[in-house]
GROMACS .gro file of C-alpha atoms in nm:
model
  432
    1UNK     CA    1   0.000   0.000   0.000
    2UNK     CA    2   0.137   0.340  -0.096
    3UNK     CA    3   0.225   0.598   0.177
    4UNK     CA    4  -0.023   0.846   0.021
    5UNK     CA    5  -0.313   0.599   0.051
    6UNK     CA    6  -0.216   0.517   0.411
    7UNK     CA    7  -0.210   0.892   0.490
    8UNK     CA    8  -0.563   0.948   0.359
    9UNK     CA    9  -0.711   0.632   0.511
   10UNK     CA   10  -0.573   0.711   0.859
   11UNK     CA   11  -0.705   1.069   0.852
   12UNK     CA   12  -1.047   0.967   0.711
   13UNK     CA   13  -1.077   0.706   0.987
   14UNK     CA   14  -1.001   0.970   1.255
   15UNK     CA   15  -1.262   1.209   1.111
   16UNK     CA   16  -1.515   0.925   1.083
   17UNK     CA   17  -1.455   0.831   1.449
   18UNK     CA   18  -1.514   1.193   1.559
   19UNK     CA   19  -1.832   1.212   1.353
   20UNK     CA   20  -1.949   0.877   1.485
   21UNK     CA   21  -1.885   0.990   1.841
   22UNK     CA   22  -2.077   1.311   1.774
   23UNK     CA   23  -2.371   1.114   1.637
   24UNK     CA   24  -2.378   0.876   1.933
   25UNK     CA   25  -2.357   1.166   2.183
   26UNK     CA   26  -2.642   1.348   2.004
   27UNK     CA   27  -2.848   1.026   2.008
   28UNK     CA   28  -2.800   0.959   2.379
   29UNK     CA   29  -2.762   1.312   2.526
   30UNK     CA   30  -2.912   1.538   2.268
   31UNK     CA   31  -2.802   1.744   1.970
   32UNK     CA   32  -2.624   2.023   2.155
   33UNK     CA   33  -2.401   1.797   2.373
   34UNK     CA   34  -2.325   1.591   2.062
   35UNK     CA   35  -2.220   1.897   1.863
   36UNK     CA   36  -2.010   2.022   2.155
   37UNK     CA   37  -1.837   1.682   2.180
   38UNK     CA   38  -1.774   1.676   1.803
   39UNK     CA   39  -1.634   2.031   1.812
   40UNK     CA   40  -1.401   1.937   2.098
   41UNK     CA   41  -1.285   1.629   1.907
   42UNK     CA   42  -1.209   1.829   1.594
   43UNK     CA   43  -1.037   2.095   1.806
   44UNK     CA   44  -0.821   1.829   1.970
   45UNK     CA   45  -0.721   1.693   1.628
   46UNK     CA   46  -0.638   2.047   1.513
   47UNK     CA   47  -0.427   2.118   1.824
   48UNK     CA   48  -0.239   1.791   1.780
   49UNK     CA   49  -0.157   1.891   1.421
   50UNK     CA   50  -0.036   2.234   1.542
   51UNK     CA   51   0.187   2.069   1.807
   52UNK     CA   52   0.349   1.841   1.548
   53UNK     CA   53   0.387   2.134   1.306
   54UNK     CA   54   0.565   2.331   1.580
   55UNK     CA   55   0.794   2.034   1.655
   56UNK     CA   56   0.866   1.997   1.284
   57UNK     CA   57   0.944   2.370   1.257
   58UNK     CA   58   1.177   2.354   1.560
   59UNK     CA   59   1.360   2.061   1.405
   60UNK     CA   60   1.387   2.231   1.065
   61UNK     CA   61   1.543   2.537   1.235
   62UNK     CA   62   1.829   2.322   1.367
   63UNK     CA   63   1.820   1.975   1.208
   64UNK     CA   64   2.184   1.892   1.288
   65UNK     CA   65   2.157   1.919   1.667
   66UNK     CA   66   1.784   1.871   1.740
   67UNK     CA   67   1.638   1.523   1.777
   68UNK     CA   68   1.377   1.433   1.519
   69UNK     CA   69   1.040   1.416   1.710
   70UNK     CA   70   0.822   1.107   1.730
   71UNK     CA   71   0.478   1.126   1.571
   72UNK     CA   72   0.147   0.950   1.570
   73UNK     CA   73  -0.092   0.876   1.293
   74UNK     CA   74   0.002   1.037   0.964
   75UNK     CA   75   0.286   1.220   1.137
   76UNK     CA   76   0.455   0.888   1.206
   77UNK     CA   77   0.504   0.834   0.833
   78UNK     CA   78   0.609   1.199   0.780
   79UNK     CA   79   0.875   1.185   1.051
   80UNK     CA   80   0.986   0.840   0.935
   81UNK     CA   81   1.047   0.967   0.585
   82UNK     CA   82   1.225   1.276   0.718
   83UNK     CA   83   1.446   1.050   0.930
   84UNK     CA   84   1.536   0.842   0.625
   85UNK     CA   85   1.613   1.157   0.427
   86UNK     CA   86   1.832   1.284   0.711
   87UNK     CA   87   2.021   0.956   0.733
   88UNK     CA   88   2.068   0.962   0.356
   89UNK     CA   89   2.196   1.320   0.368
   90UNK     CA   90   2.435   1.233   0.650
   91UNK     CA   91   2.565   0.938   0.449
   92UNK     CA   92   2.603   1.150   0.136
   93UNK     CA   93   2.774   1.424   0.334
   94UNK     CA   94   3.015   1.173   0.488
   95UNK     CA   95   3.093   1.030   0.142
   96UNK     CA   96   3.134   1.382   0.002
   97UNK     CA   97   3.367   1.474   0.289
   98UNK     CA   98   3.570   1.158   0.229
   99UNK     CA   99   3.594   1.223  -0.144
  100UNK     CA  100   3.689   1.585  -0.079
  101UNK     CA  101   3.962   1.472   0.160
  102UNK     CA  102   4.089   1.225  -0.102
  103UNK     CA  103   4.080   1.495  -0.369
  104UNK     CA  104   4.278   1.736  -0.153
  105UNK     CA  105   4.527   1.464  -0.068
  106UNK     CA  106   4.567   1.382  -0.438
  107UNK     CA  107   4.611   1.750  -0.520
  108UNK     CA  108   4.863   1.779  -0.237
  109UNK     CA  109   5.070   1.490  -0.374
  110UNK     CA  110   5.072   1.619  -0.733
  111UNK     CA  111   5.416   1.726  -0.858
  112UNK     CA  112   5.248   2.006  -1.055
  113UNK     CA  113   5.131   2.323  -0.884
  114UNK     CA  114   4.754   2.384  -0.867
  115UNK     CA  115   4.608   2.723  -0.770
  116UNK     CA  116   4.230   2.782  -0.753
  117UNK     CA  117   4.129   3.146  -0.805
  118UNK     CA  118   3.794   3.326  -0.819
  119UNK     CA  119   3.677   3.545  -1.106
  120UNK     CA  120   3.896   3.837  -0.996
  121UNK     CA  121   4.205   3.620  -0.938
  122UNK     CA  122   4.186   3.606  -0.558
  123UNK     CA  123   4.354   3.299  -0.411
  124UNK     CA  124   4.110   3.038  -0.279
  125UNK     CA  125   4.334   2.729  -0.250
  126UNK     CA  126   4.670   2.599  -0.364
  127UNK     CA  127   4.873   2.280  -0.314
  128UNK     CA  128   5.228   2.255  -0.172
  129UNK     CA  129   5.381   2.228  -0.520
  130UNK     CA  130   5.229   2.565  -0.614
  131UNK     CA  131   5.360   2.714  -0.290
  132UNK     CA  132   5.708   2.590  -0.383
  133UNK     CA  133   5.688   2.701  -0.747
  134UNK     CA  134   5.539   3.047  -0.693
  135UNK     CA  135   5.642   3.130  -0.337
  136UNK     CA  136   5.281   3.125  -0.210
  137UNK     CA  137   5.154   3.043   0.138
  138UNK     CA  138   4.793   2.924   0.162
  139UNK     CA  139   4.767   3.013   0.532
  140UNK     CA  140   4.893   3.369   0.478
  141UNK     CA  141   4.795   3.453   0.120
  142UNK     CA  142   4.440   3.313   0.101
  143UNK     CA  143   4.205   3.586  -0.020
  144UNK     CA  144   4.482   3.792  -0.179
  145UNK     CA  145   4.511   3.867  -0.549
  146UNK     CA  146   4.746   3.621  -0.719
  147UNK     CA  147   4.889   3.888  -0.951
  148UNK     CA  148   5.007   4.076  -0.640
  149UNK     CA  149   5.177   3.760  -0.511
  150UNK     CA  150   5.341   3.644  -0.835
  151UNK     CA  151   5.536   3.952  -0.937
  152UNK     CA  152   5.641   3.876  -1.292
  153UNK     CA  153   5.589   4.099  -1.599
  154UNK     CA  154   5.546   3.788  -1.816
  155UNK     CA  155   5.272   3.656  -1.590
  156UNK     CA  156   5.095   3.995  -1.581
  157UNK     CA  157   5.099   4.016  -1.963
  158UNK     CA  158   4.960   3.662  -1.981
  159UNK     CA  159   4.672   3.758  -1.749
  160UNK     CA  160   4.600   4.085  -1.930
  161UNK     CA  161   4.596   3.931  -2.279
  162UNK     CA  162   4.383   3.639  -2.161
  163UNK     CA  163   4.509   3.400  -2.428
  164UNK     CA  164   4.487   3.100  -2.199
  165UNK     CA  165   4.477   2.844  -2.479
  166UNK     CA  166   4.857   2.878  -2.506
  167UNK     CA  167   5.068   2.788  -2.198
  168UNK     CA  168   5.313   3.045  -2.064
  169UNK     CA  169   5.683   2.966  -2.021
  170UNK     CA  170   5.777   3.151  -1.706
  171UNK     CA  171   6.119   3.209  -1.548
  172UNK     CA  172   6.052   3.266  -1.180
  173UNK     CA  173   6.249   3.219  -0.856
  174UNK     CA  174   6.546   3.065  -1.041
  175UNK     CA  175   6.318   2.802  -1.193
  176UNK     CA  176   6.161   2.749  -1.532
  177UNK     CA  177   5.784   2.688  -1.519
  178UNK     CA  178   5.513   2.610  -1.772
  179UNK     CA  179   5.201   2.794  -1.649
  180UNK     CA  180   4.850   2.734  -1.783
  181UNK     CA  181   4.524   2.896  -1.670
  182UNK     CA  182   4.204   2.692  -1.711
  183UNK     CA  183   3.866   2.869  -1.664
  184UNK     CA  184   3.589   2.657  -1.505
  185UNK     CA  185   3.249   2.686  -1.329
  186UNK     CA  186   3.126   3.003  -1.157
  187UNK     CA  187   3.389   3.205  -1.346
  188UNK     CA  188   3.663   3.052  -1.134
  189UNK     CA  189   4.005   2.973  -1.276
  190UNK     CA  190   4.271   2.711  -1.213
  191UNK     CA  191   4.639   2.798  -1.252
  192UNK     CA  192   4.854   2.490  -1.320
  193UNK     CA  193   5.234   2.514  -1.304
  194UNK     CA  194   5.476   2.248  -1.426
  195UNK     CA  195   5.842   2.271  -1.326
  196UNK     CA  196   6.064   2.196  -1.626
  197UNK     CA  197   6.389   2.319  -1.470
  198UNK     CA  198   6.537   1.972  -1.434
  199UNK     CA  199   6.421   1.847  -1.774
  200UNK     CA  200   6.562   2.162  -1.936
  201UNK     CA  201   6.892   2.103  -1.758
  202UNK     CA  202   6.897   1.740  -1.874
  203UNK     CA  203   6.814   1.844  -2.232
  204UNK     CA  204   7.092   2.101  -2.223
  205UNK     CA  205   7.334   1.840  -2.088
  206UNK     CA  206   7.227   1.602  -2.366
  207UNK     CA  207   7.278   1.869  -2.633
  208UNK     CA  208   7.614   1.965  -2.483
  209UNK     CA  209   7.713   1.599  -2.465
  210UNK     CA  210   7.634   1.540  -2.832
  211UNK     CA  211   7.810   1.860  -2.935
  212UNK     CA  212   8.117   1.788  -2.722
  213UNK     CA  213   8.135   1.422  -2.827
  214UNK     CA  214   8.113   1.526  -3.191
  215UNK     CA  215   8.388   1.783  -3.135
  216UNK     CA  216   8.612   1.537  -2.950
  217UNK     CA  217   8.572   1.276  -3.223
  218UNK     CA  218   8.616   1.526  -3.504
  219UNK     CA  219   8.967   1.628  -3.395
  220UNK     CA  220   9.133   1.284  -3.414
  221UNK     CA  221   8.935   1.198  -3.727
  222UNK     CA  222   9.062   1.517  -3.891
  223UNK     CA  223   9.421   1.425  -3.803
  224UNK     CA  224   9.384   1.068  -3.931
  225UNK     CA  225   9.209   1.174  -4.252
  226UNK     CA  226   9.470   1.443  -4.310
  227UNK     CA  227   9.761   1.198  -4.282
  228UNK     CA  228   9.579   0.943  -4.501
  229UNK     CA  229   9.529   1.210  -4.765
  230UNK     CA  230   9.899   1.298  -4.750
  231UNK     CA  231   9.990   0.931  -4.784
  232UNK     CA  232   9.764   0.889  -5.087
  233UNK     CA  233   9.893   1.204  -5.257
  234UNK     CA  234  10.260   1.137  -5.174
  235UNK     CA  235  10.316   0.761  -5.213
  236UNK     CA  236  10.695   0.811  -5.215
  237UNK     CA  237  10.697   0.978  -4.869
  238UNK     CA  238  11.020   0.905  -4.682
  239UNK     CA  239  11.007   0.635  -4.415
  240UNK     CA  240  11.079   0.859  -4.106
  241UNK     CA  241  10.797   1.097  -4.200
  242UNK     CA  242  10.562   0.806  -4.276
  243UNK     CA  243  10.643   0.645  -3.943
  244UNK     CA  244  10.584   0.975  -3.763
  245UNK     CA  245  10.246   1.007  -3.935
  246UNK     CA  246  10.156   0.648  -3.843
  247UNK     CA  247  10.250   0.712  -3.481
  248UNK     CA  248  10.030   1.021  -3.464
  249UNK     CA  249   9.741   0.837  -3.631
  250UNK     CA  250   9.782   0.551  -3.385
  251UNK     CA  251   9.770   0.794  -3.091
  252UNK     CA  252   9.459   0.962  -3.227
  253UNK     CA  253   9.296   0.625  -3.289
  254UNK     CA  254   9.368   0.523  -2.928
  255UNK     CA  255   9.223   0.853  -2.813
  256UNK     CA  256   8.903   0.784  -3.006
  257UNK     CA  257   8.890   0.433  -2.864
  258UNK     CA  258   8.923   0.563  -2.506
  259UNK     CA  259   8.655   0.821  -2.573
  260UNK     CA  260   8.411   0.563  -2.713
  261UNK     CA  261   8.484   0.324  -2.425
  262UNK     CA  262   8.420   0.599  -2.169
  263UNK     CA  263   8.095   0.696  -2.340
  264UNK     CA  264   7.981   0.334  -2.342
  265UNK     CA  265   8.076   0.304  -1.974
  266UNK     CA  266   7.868   0.612  -1.889
  267UNK     CA  267   7.572   0.481  -2.088
  268UNK     CA  268   7.595   0.145  -1.910
  269UNK     CA  269   7.615   0.308  -1.566
  270UNK     CA  270   7.310   0.525  -1.639
  271UNK     CA  271   7.101   0.235  -1.770
  272UNK     CA  272   6.826   0.120  -1.534
  273UNK     CA  273   6.872  -0.232  -1.671
  274UNK     CA  274   7.235  -0.243  -1.562
  275UNK     CA  275   7.211  -0.398  -1.217
  276UNK     CA  276   7.484  -0.347  -0.961
  277UNK     CA  277   7.693  -0.657  -0.893
  278UNK     CA  278   7.720  -0.721  -0.521
  279UNK     CA  279   8.051  -0.883  -0.435
  280UNK     CA  280   8.315  -0.842  -0.169
  281UNK     CA  281   8.583  -0.605  -0.299
  282UNK     CA  282   8.932  -0.677  -0.165
  283UNK     CA  283   9.037  -0.316  -0.116
  284UNK     CA  284   9.399  -0.389  -0.023
  285UNK     CA  285   9.455  -0.602  -0.334
  286UNK     CA  286   9.265  -0.355  -0.553
  287UNK     CA  287   9.461  -0.053  -0.431
  288UNK     CA  288   9.794  -0.231  -0.470
  289UNK     CA  289   9.703  -0.300  -0.836
  290UNK     CA  290   9.602   0.064  -0.885
  291UNK     CA  291   9.935   0.173  -0.730
  292UNK     CA  292  10.127  -0.047  -0.974
  293UNK     CA  293   9.938   0.102  -1.269
  294UNK     CA  294   9.999   0.452  -1.133
  295UNK     CA  295  10.373   0.387  -1.099
  296UNK     CA  296  10.382   0.265  -1.459
  297UNK     CA  297  10.197   0.578  -1.576
  298UNK     CA  298  10.419   0.806  -1.368
  299UNK     CA  299  10.739   0.637  -1.493
  300UNK     CA  300  10.930   0.757  -1.190
  301UNK     CA  301  10.832   1.123  -1.229
  302UNK     CA  302  10.638   1.136  -0.898
  303UNK     CA  303  10.665   1.017  -0.538
  304UNK     CA  304  10.374   0.778  -0.478
  305UNK     CA  305  10.269   0.633  -0.142
  306UNK     CA  306   9.986   0.402  -0.035
  307UNK     CA  307   9.826   0.354   0.308
  308UNK     CA  308   9.556   0.087   0.355
  309UNK     CA  309   9.385   0.075   0.694
  310UNK     CA  310   9.019   0.038   0.598
  311UNK     CA  311   8.786  -0.263   0.553
  312UNK     CA  312   8.666  -0.432   0.237
  313UNK     CA  313   8.342  -0.311   0.075
  314UNK     CA  314   8.046  -0.470  -0.101
  315UNK     CA  315   7.982  -0.370  -0.460
  316UNK     CA  316   8.121  -0.402  -0.810
  317UNK     CA  317   8.497  -0.453  -0.823
  318UNK     CA  318   8.521  -0.332  -1.183
  319UNK     CA  319   8.320  -0.015  -1.121
  320UNK     CA  320   8.506   0.077  -0.802
  321UNK     CA  321   8.838   0.006  -0.976
  322UNK     CA  322   8.734   0.237  -1.261
  323UNK     CA  323   8.635   0.522  -1.026
  324UNK     CA  324   8.942   0.505  -0.802
  325UNK     CA  325   9.179   0.460  -1.098
  326UNK     CA  326   9.035   0.775  -1.256
  327UNK     CA  327   9.108   0.977  -0.943
  328UNK     CA  328   9.465   0.847  -0.913
  329UNK     CA  329   9.531   0.891  -1.285
  330UNK     CA  330   9.410   1.252  -1.273
  331UNK     CA  331   9.642   1.323  -0.982
  332UNK     CA  332   9.939   1.194  -1.184
  333UNK     CA  333   9.842   1.384  -1.499
  334UNK     CA  334   9.797   1.717  -1.323
  335UNK     CA  335  10.094   1.699  -1.087
  336UNK     CA  336  10.426   1.827  -1.223
  337UNK     CA  337  10.736   1.609  -1.224
  338UNK     CA  338  10.879   1.556  -0.876
  339UNK     CA  339  10.541   1.603  -0.710
  340UNK     CA  340  10.397   1.395  -0.427
  341UNK     CA  341  10.083   1.178  -0.450
  342UNK     CA  342   9.942   1.011  -0.139
  343UNK     CA  343   9.678   0.738  -0.170
  344UNK     CA  344   9.493   0.650   0.150
  345UNK     CA  345   9.216   0.404   0.246
  346UNK     CA  346   9.098   0.436   0.607
  347UNK     CA  347   8.809   0.373   0.842
  348UNK     CA  348   8.618   0.681   0.958
  349UNK     CA  349   8.321   0.738   1.186
  350UNK     CA  350   8.069   0.743   0.900
  351UNK     CA  351   8.214   0.438   0.720
  352UNK     CA  352   8.534   0.434   0.516
  353UNK     CA  353   8.719   0.693   0.307
  354UNK     CA  354   8.941   0.675   0.002
  355UNK     CA  355   9.151   0.985  -0.067
  356UNK     CA  356   9.409   1.099  -0.320
  357UNK     CA  357   9.621   1.395  -0.212
  358UNK     CA  358   9.865   1.572  -0.446
  359UNK     CA  359  10.069   1.891  -0.456
  360UNK     CA  360   9.990   1.957  -0.821
  361UNK     CA  361   9.858   2.258  -1.008
  362UNK     CA  362   9.528   2.275  -0.814
  363UNK     CA  363   9.187   2.397  -0.926
  364UNK     CA  364   9.014   2.731  -0.873
  365UNK     CA  365   8.702   2.722  -0.655
  366UNK     CA  366   8.467   2.833  -0.934
  367UNK     CA  367   8.543   2.517  -1.132
  368UNK     CA  368   8.502   2.258  -0.853
  369UNK     CA  369   8.121   2.231  -0.866
  370UNK     CA  370   8.132   2.151  -1.241
  371UNK     CA  371   8.417   1.901  -1.248
  372UNK     CA  372   8.187   1.598  -1.272
  373UNK     CA  373   8.006   1.734  -1.579
  374UNK     CA  374   8.074   1.552  -1.903
  375UNK     CA  375   8.358   1.701  -2.108
  376UNK     CA  376   8.402   1.986  -1.861
  377UNK     CA  377   8.766   2.091  -1.850
  378UNK     CA  378   8.936   2.359  -1.647
  379UNK     CA  379   9.214   2.396  -1.906
  380UNK     CA  380   9.127   2.245  -2.244
  381UNK     CA  381   9.477   2.278  -2.389
  382UNK     CA  382   9.632   2.097  -2.090
  383UNK     CA  383   9.364   1.826  -2.111
  384UNK     CA  384   9.467   1.753  -2.467
  385UNK     CA  385   9.829   1.729  -2.356
  386UNK     CA  386   9.737   1.480  -2.082
  387UNK     CA  387   9.518   1.282  -2.330
  388UNK     CA  388   9.212   1.293  -2.106
  389UNK     CA  389   8.865   1.229  -2.250
  390UNK     CA  390   8.682   1.469  -2.016
  391UNK     CA  391   8.453   1.188  -1.897
  392UNK     CA  392   8.658   1.045  -1.610
  393UNK     CA  393   8.498   1.236  -1.323
  394UNK     CA  394   8.151   1.190  -1.474
  395UNK     CA  395   8.213   0.815  -1.459
  396UNK     CA  396   8.336   0.853  -1.100
  397UNK     CA  397   8.016   1.036  -1.005
  398UNK     CA  398   7.788   0.766  -1.149
  399UNK     CA  399   7.985   0.481  -0.992
  400UNK     CA  400   7.967   0.648  -0.651
  401UNK     CA  401   7.593   0.711  -0.689
  402UNK     CA  402   7.541   0.339  -0.753
  403UNK     CA  403   7.737   0.258  -0.434
  404UNK     CA  404   7.572   0.529  -0.219
  405UNK     CA  405   7.910   0.700  -0.186
  406UNK     CA  406   7.997   1.070  -0.206
  407UNK     CA  407   8.280   1.264  -0.369
  408UNK     CA  408   8.443   1.556  -0.185
  409UNK     CA  409   8.693   1.788  -0.354
  410UNK     CA  410   8.930   2.036  -0.191
  411UNK     CA  411   9.177   2.224  -0.405
  412UNK     CA  412   9.393   2.536  -0.404
  413UNK     CA  413   9.569   2.663  -0.718
  414UNK     CA  414   9.946   2.605  -0.715
  415UNK     CA  415   9.912   2.416  -0.382
  416UNK     CA  416   9.738   2.090  -0.463
  417UNK     CA  417   9.415   1.894  -0.444
  418UNK     CA  418   9.243   1.630  -0.234
  419UNK     CA  419   8.981   1.404  -0.394
  420UNK     CA  420   8.804   1.199  -0.126
  421UNK     CA  421   8.537   0.930  -0.160
  422UNK     CA  422   8.317   0.862   0.143
  423UNK     CA  423   8.164   0.510   0.153
  424UNK     CA  424   7.876   0.465   0.401
  425UNK     CA  425   7.876   0.193   0.664
  426UNK     CA  426   7.599   0.007   0.477
  427UNK     CA  427   7.840  -0.101   0.198
  428UNK     CA  428   8.126  -0.208   0.424
  429UNK     CA  429   8.205  -0.578   0.462
  430UNK     CA  430   8.225  -0.666   0.829
  431UNK     CA  431   8.455  -0.960   0.888
  432UNK     CA  432   8.353  -1.209   1.158
   0.00000   0.00000   0.00000
């Protein structure tokens, strides 16, 4: 049976009972007492309706804190349906609150900045990424005009022109951002910022790498092609000159080979598919081999010493050999004849440290932060003399990253340099 039919049946029954009571009273006591009794019955029904209407009004004034009243008759169904509606609203509100919390959490975790503004660009909400990108503070800047907070002529022009279909490339707070404004409901607007500083830096490094690699390969190729052309044009070239040309071509060929090998090593170290071999590296044996190679490269021109007091480590023997050999080789190449080179492996509080100390030509402070960049050279002419590829310290950096180690450089021009590698305790091999 439908609620509407129940409502009408219950009320008709009540009216019928009042009328029946009136008729019976008139029959037994007379017409006037019967009419008085009927009037009182109808008045009582009317007062009951007024009482329930007042209770309903009181509840509607404060539905969240007031208790929904109980009813009788038709009011029972009314209050029952109101109770169901209230429970449904509470459930929907709880779900909406949960979804809103999830949305805000998702917006908070986004790497892109999100700023919600009203129709006159007043800040309503922003996520932490936007605070970082644009220097905003939601707690302090809420309700302020965004154009007064982001002081950039480029951004102001973008707002004034209103050509939001094209993103804006914005240089702001030493970062490069892609900003895009998206209009949405109620004339509000969303400002989205994407930080491309790192990707731009990587792209620049990639372009520089290609340009530098091409330049480094072009020089030996030019020498080799030049001598081959001379040999083809002058087949009767005397033997000493021919041998000198062959020697130079051989040196340039070896230089190209070293360059290609270093580039392949860097590519392999940067590959996510190249897993780190975990083995116990015998540091004493490894450093003694590196010392022998250093003595051969020095050919008696330097005073070399080795001190080994530290433990073995866990990692890739080949990679660690490559990194440490690069540091020792650089010390030999950039230390004048008669100089001193001290190689040390020792235990320290944070783990273990490898260091190479020399009294060579040294490096100015402005160059130190860029030494591990590919093909970066302090003195390009001297690098060619020492036959370096310009990739050695870049290889060192990647090897150390794979072993959770750090490189520290101290250097003073005309005094010397110290290149130190700090290995954490987590990669040390503890002997039992």
